[in-house]
mmCIF file of C-alpha atoms in Angstrom:
data_model
loop_
_atom_site.group_PDB
_atom_site.id
_atom_site.type_symbol
_atom_site.label_atom_id
_atom_site.label_comp_id
_atom_site.label_asym_id
_atom_site.label_seq_id
_atom_site.Cartn_x
_atom_site.Cartn_y
_atom_site.Cartn_z
ATOM 1 C CA MET E 1100 -8.471 -43.518 -73.240
ATOM 2 C CA GLU E 1101 -6.867 -46.971 -73.294
ATOM 3 C CA SER E 1102 -4.359 -47.716 -76.016
ATOM 4 C CA GLN E 1103 -4.487 -50.949 -77.986
ATOM 5 C CA PRO E 1104 -1.874 -53.580 -77.014
ATOM 6 C CA ARG E 1105 1.191 -53.877 -79.217
ATOM 7 C CA LEU E 1106 1.017 -56.344 -82.096
ATOM 8 C CA LEU E 1107 3.309 -58.978 -80.596
ATOM 9 C CA ASP E 1108 1.421 -58.784 -77.287
ATOM 10 C CA GLN E 1109 -1.835 -59.307 -79.195
ATOM 11 C CA MET E 1110 -0.280 -62.279 -80.971
ATOM 12 C CA ARG E 1111 0.881 -63.770 -77.652
ATOM 13 C CA GLU E 1112 -2.643 -63.363 -76.244
ATOM 14 C CA VAL E 1113 -4.281 -65.077 -79.232
ATOM 15 C CA LEU E 1114 -1.719 -67.903 -79.079
ATOM 16 C CA ARG E 1115 -2.581 -68.474 -75.425
ATOM 17 C CA LEU E 1116 -6.313 -68.310 -76.100
ATOM 18 C CA THR E 1117 -5.908 -71.003 -78.762
ATOM 19 C CA HIS E 1118 -3.928 -73.160 -76.282
ATOM 20 C CA ARG E 1119 -0.712 -73.307 -78.275
ATOM 21 C CA SER E 1120 2.346 -74.662 -76.509
ATOM 22 C CA TYR E 1121 4.874 -72.318 -74.946
ATOM 23 C CA ARG E 1122 7.489 -73.356 -77.509
ATOM 24 C CA THR E 1123 5.104 -72.593 -80.378
ATOM 25 C CA GLU E 1124 4.319 -69.232 -78.793
ATOM 26 C CA GLU E 1125 7.985 -68.296 -78.511
ATOM 27 C CA ALA E 1126 8.748 -69.464 -82.058
ATOM 28 C CA TYR E 1127 5.796 -67.612 -83.633
ATOM 29 C CA ILE E 1128 6.558 -64.395 -81.747
ATOM 30 C CA SER E 1129 10.188 -64.645 -82.807
ATOM 31 C CA TRP E 1130 9.274 -65.140 -86.492
ATOM 32 C CA ALA E 1131 6.806 -62.236 -86.424
ATOM 33 C CA ARG E 1132 9.472 -60.001 -84.846
ATOM 34 C CA ARG E 1133 12.046 -61.057 -87.477
ATOM 35 C CA PHE E 1134 9.538 -60.384 -90.256
ATOM 36 C CA ILE E 1135 8.832 -56.882 -88.949
ATOM 37 C CA LEU E 1136 12.523 -56.097 -88.473
ATOM 38 C CA PHE E 1137 13.356 -57.479 -91.930
ATOM 39 C CA HIS E 1138 11.059 -54.818 -93.399
ATOM 40 C CA ASN E 1139 12.430 -51.949 -91.269
ATOM 41 C CA LYS E 1140 9.715 -52.078 -88.590
ATOM 42 C CA ARG E 1141 6.780 -51.719 -90.974
ATOM 43 C CA HIS E 1142 3.463 -52.963 -89.621
ATOM 44 C CA PRO E 1143 2.397 -56.293 -91.168
ATOM 45 C CA GLN E 1144 -1.036 -54.818 -91.886
ATOM 46 C CA ASP E 1145 0.666 -52.544 -94.433
ATOM 47 C CA MET E 1146 2.498 -55.422 -96.117
ATOM 48 C CA GLY E 1147 1.320 -58.081 -98.499
ATOM 49 C CA ALA E 1148 2.412 -61.016 -100.614
ATOM 50 C CA ALA E 1149 5.529 -59.325 -102.010
ATOM 51 C CA GLU E 1150 6.953 -58.635 -98.557
ATOM 52 C CA ILE E 1151 6.121 -62.122 -97.251
ATOM 53 C CA ARG E 1152 7.656 -63.670 -100.363
ATOM 54 C CA ALA E 1153 10.809 -61.550 -99.953
ATOM 55 C CA PHE E 1154 11.182 -62.569 -96.296
ATOM 56 C CA LEU E 1155 10.677 -66.301 -96.893
ATOM 57 C CA SER E 1156 12.924 -66.306 -99.965
ATOM 58 C CA SER E 1157 15.605 -64.482 -97.979
ATOM 59 C CA LEU E 1158 15.513 -67.214 -95.361
ATOM 60 C CA ALA E 1159 16.194 -69.837 -98.023
ATOM 61 C CA THR E 1160 18.754 -67.985 -100.130
ATOM 62 C CA HIS E 1161 20.685 -65.802 -97.668
ATOM 63 C CA LYS E 1162 20.204 -67.509 -94.294
ATOM 64 C CA HIS E 1163 20.315 -71.049 -95.752
ATOM 65 C CA VAL E 1164 17.698 -72.335 -93.304
ATOM 66 C CA ALA E 1165 16.279 -75.852 -93.441
ATOM 67 C CA ALA E 1166 12.982 -76.445 -95.189
ATOM 68 C CA SER E 1167 11.254 -77.141 -91.867
ATOM 69 C CA THR E 1168 12.526 -73.815 -90.492
ATOM 70 C CA GLN E 1169 11.145 -71.959 -93.490
ATOM 71 C CA ASN E 1170 7.819 -73.758 -93.037
ATOM 72 C CA SER E 1171 7.790 -72.734 -89.377
ATOM 73 C CA ALA E 1172 8.230 -69.090 -90.393
ATOM 74 C CA LEU E 1173 5.450 -69.441 -92.981
ATOM 75 C CA ASN E 1174 3.106 -70.958 -90.370
ATOM 76 C CA ALA E 1175 3.868 -68.127 -87.941
ATOM 77 C CA LEU E 1176 3.044 -65.498 -90.584
ATOM 78 C CA LEU E 1177 -0.073 -67.412 -91.567
ATOM 79 C CA PHE E 1178 -1.203 -67.357 -87.927
ATOM 80 C CA LEU E 1179 -0.339 -63.653 -87.619
ATOM 81 C CA TYR E 1180 -2.431 -62.646 -90.629
ATOM 82 C CA ARG E 1181 -5.396 -64.965 -90.133
ATOM 83 C CA SER E 1182 -5.805 -65.079 -86.364
ATOM 84 C CA VAL E 1183 -4.325 -61.815 -85.102
ATOM 85 C CA LEU E 1184 -4.820 -59.287 -87.901
ATOM 86 C CA LYS E 1185 -8.003 -61.023 -89.151
ATOM 87 C CA GLN E 1186 -6.876 -60.557 -92.749
ATOM 88 C CA PRO E 1187 -6.869 -63.130 -95.523
ATOM 89 C CA PHE E 1188 -3.389 -64.503 -96.075
ATOM 90 C CA PRO E 1189 -2.089 -63.419 -99.483
ATOM 91 C CA HIS E 1190 -1.637 -66.103 -102.130
ATOM 92 C CA LEU E 1191 2.079 -66.729 -102.485
ATOM 93 C CA GLU E 1192 3.786 -67.822 -105.675
ATOM 94 C CA ASP E 1193 7.408 -68.072 -106.738
ATOM 95 C CA ILE E 1194 8.820 -68.454 -103.235
ATOM 96 C CA GLU E 1195 12.387 -69.694 -103.178
ATOM 97 C CA ARG E 1196 11.948 -72.850 -101.122
ATOM 98 C CA ALA E 1197 14.635 -74.248 -98.869
ATOM 99 C CA LYS E 1198 15.916 -77.570 -100.174
ATOM 100 C CA ARG E 1199 14.940 -80.724 -98.303
ATOM 101 C CA PRO E 1200 17.913 -82.910 -97.426
ATOM 102 C CA ARG E 1201 18.252 -86.136 -99.390
ATOM 103 C CA ARG E 1202 19.851 -88.087 -96.591
ATOM 104 C CA LEU E 1203 18.475 -90.625 -94.190
ATOM 105 C CA PRO E 1204 19.009 -90.166 -90.473
ATOM 106 C CA THR E 1205 21.851 -92.132 -88.932
ATOM 107 C CA VAL E 1206 20.705 -94.808 -86.498
ATOM 108 C CA PHE E 1207 22.977 -96.375 -83.908
ATOM 109 C CA SER E 1208 23.543 -100.120 -84.095
ATOM 110 C CA ARG E 1209 22.792 -102.230 -81.014
ATOM 111 C CA ASP E 1210 26.523 -102.467 -80.271
ATOM 112 C CA GLU E 1211 26.939 -98.688 -80.442
ATOM 113 C CA VAL E 1212 23.972 -98.169 -78.106
ATOM 114 C CA HIS E 1213 25.397 -100.745 -75.706
ATOM 115 C CA ALA E 1214 28.816 -99.005 -75.798
ATOM 116 C CA ILE E 1215 27.200 -95.652 -74.950
ATOM 117 C CA LEU E 1216 25.023 -97.024 -72.157
ATOM 118 C CA THR E 1217 27.929 -98.863 -70.486
ATOM 119 C CA ARG E 1218 29.822 -95.563 -70.161
ATOM 120 C CA LEU E 1219 26.932 -93.794 -68.414
ATOM 121 C CA THR E 1220 25.854 -94.049 -64.782
ATOM 122 C CA GLY E 1221 23.110 -92.661 -62.589
ATOM 123 C CA MET E 1222 20.530 -90.230 -63.954
ATOM 124 C CA PRO E 1223 22.131 -89.852 -67.433
ATOM 125 C CA HIS E 1224 22.043 -93.652 -67.839
ATOM 126 C CA LEU E 1225 18.414 -93.845 -66.766
ATOM 127 C CA MET E 1226 17.338 -91.005 -69.061
ATOM 128 C CA THR E 1227 19.307 -92.321 -72.042
ATOM 129 C CA SER E 1228 17.839 -95.794 -71.521
ATOM 130 C CA LEU E 1229 14.331 -94.315 -71.492
ATOM 131 C CA LEU E 1230 14.997 -92.208 -74.575
ATOM 132 C CA TYR E 1231 16.280 -95.220 -76.473
ATOM 133 C CA GLY E 1232 14.173 -98.030 -75.037
ATOM 134 C CA ALA E 1233 10.803 -96.289 -74.801
ATOM 135 C CA GLY E 1234 11.277 -93.970 -77.760
ATOM 136 C CA LEU E 1235 10.688 -90.864 -75.661
ATOM 137 C CA ARG E 1236 11.601 -87.395 -76.854
ATOM 138 C CA LEU E 1237 13.961 -85.399 -74.665
ATOM 139 C CA LEU E 1238 11.330 -83.101 -73.101
ATOM 140 C CA GLU E 1239 8.965 -86.032 -72.597
ATOM 141 C CA CYS E 1240 11.694 -87.759 -70.604
ATOM 142 C CA VAL E 1241 12.596 -84.633 -68.615
ATOM 143 C CA ARG E 1242 8.949 -84.065 -67.660
ATOM 144 C CA LEU E 1243 8.405 -87.690 -66.637
ATOM 145 C CA ARG E 1244 7.241 -88.153 -63.030
ATOM 146 C CA VAL E 1245 7.244 -91.195 -60.782
ATOM 147 C CA LYS E 1246 3.456 -91.472 -60.965
ATOM 148 C CA ASP E 1247 3.712 -91.699 -64.790
ATOM 149 C CA VAL E 1248 5.497 -95.073 -64.611
ATOM 150 C CA ASP E 1249 3.382 -98.171 -63.973
ATOM 151 C CA PHE E 1250 5.664 -101.176 -63.498
ATOM 152 C CA SER E 1251 2.868 -103.714 -63.063
ATOM 153 C CA TYR E 1252 1.410 -102.932 -66.528
ATOM 154 C CA HIS E 1253 4.771 -102.032 -68.160
ATOM 155 C CA HIS E 1254 3.230 -98.680 -69.045
ATOM 156 C CA ILE E 1255 4.571 -95.091 -69.193
ATOM 157 C CA THR E 1256 2.168 -92.153 -69.402
ATOM 158 C CA VAL E 1257 3.491 -89.285 -71.507
ATOM 159 C CA ARG E 1258 1.909 -85.897 -70.833
ATOM 160 C CA ASP E 1259 1.982 -82.995 -73.300
ATOM 161 C CA GLY E 1260 3.710 -85.160 -75.923
#
């Protein structure tokens, strides 16, 4: 008689079937594992809104995570309950939410960018110029291939952006 795959293996399989990115897969698996360990290895099927609320509130109050990190954990648990366990996700109230920062991101001036670029050479200079000039994200730049750059049309093709 064949045994059923472990919960995290089932979650990984469903994530792959729904074509989620590798990074999303790793993050969701990690959050599900942390949730289970937080509640002393209890199965999520046996837990409900109170346990989810306790975990998410703990992230905000004890771990001092960013609001986006807490939302990532919530999305992972939402996926676990809806797509893997096929259970309705419990309605959550009174969750201690992580505070959103009230600051604007710091942007380099043109002179600061020029000062940085003049100190770089070779591949780091090329990559930094692409990150800044084309607005690419780091992994988009790392995954860039020669065939993705079209000089005649001044065009860069970004894959899996």
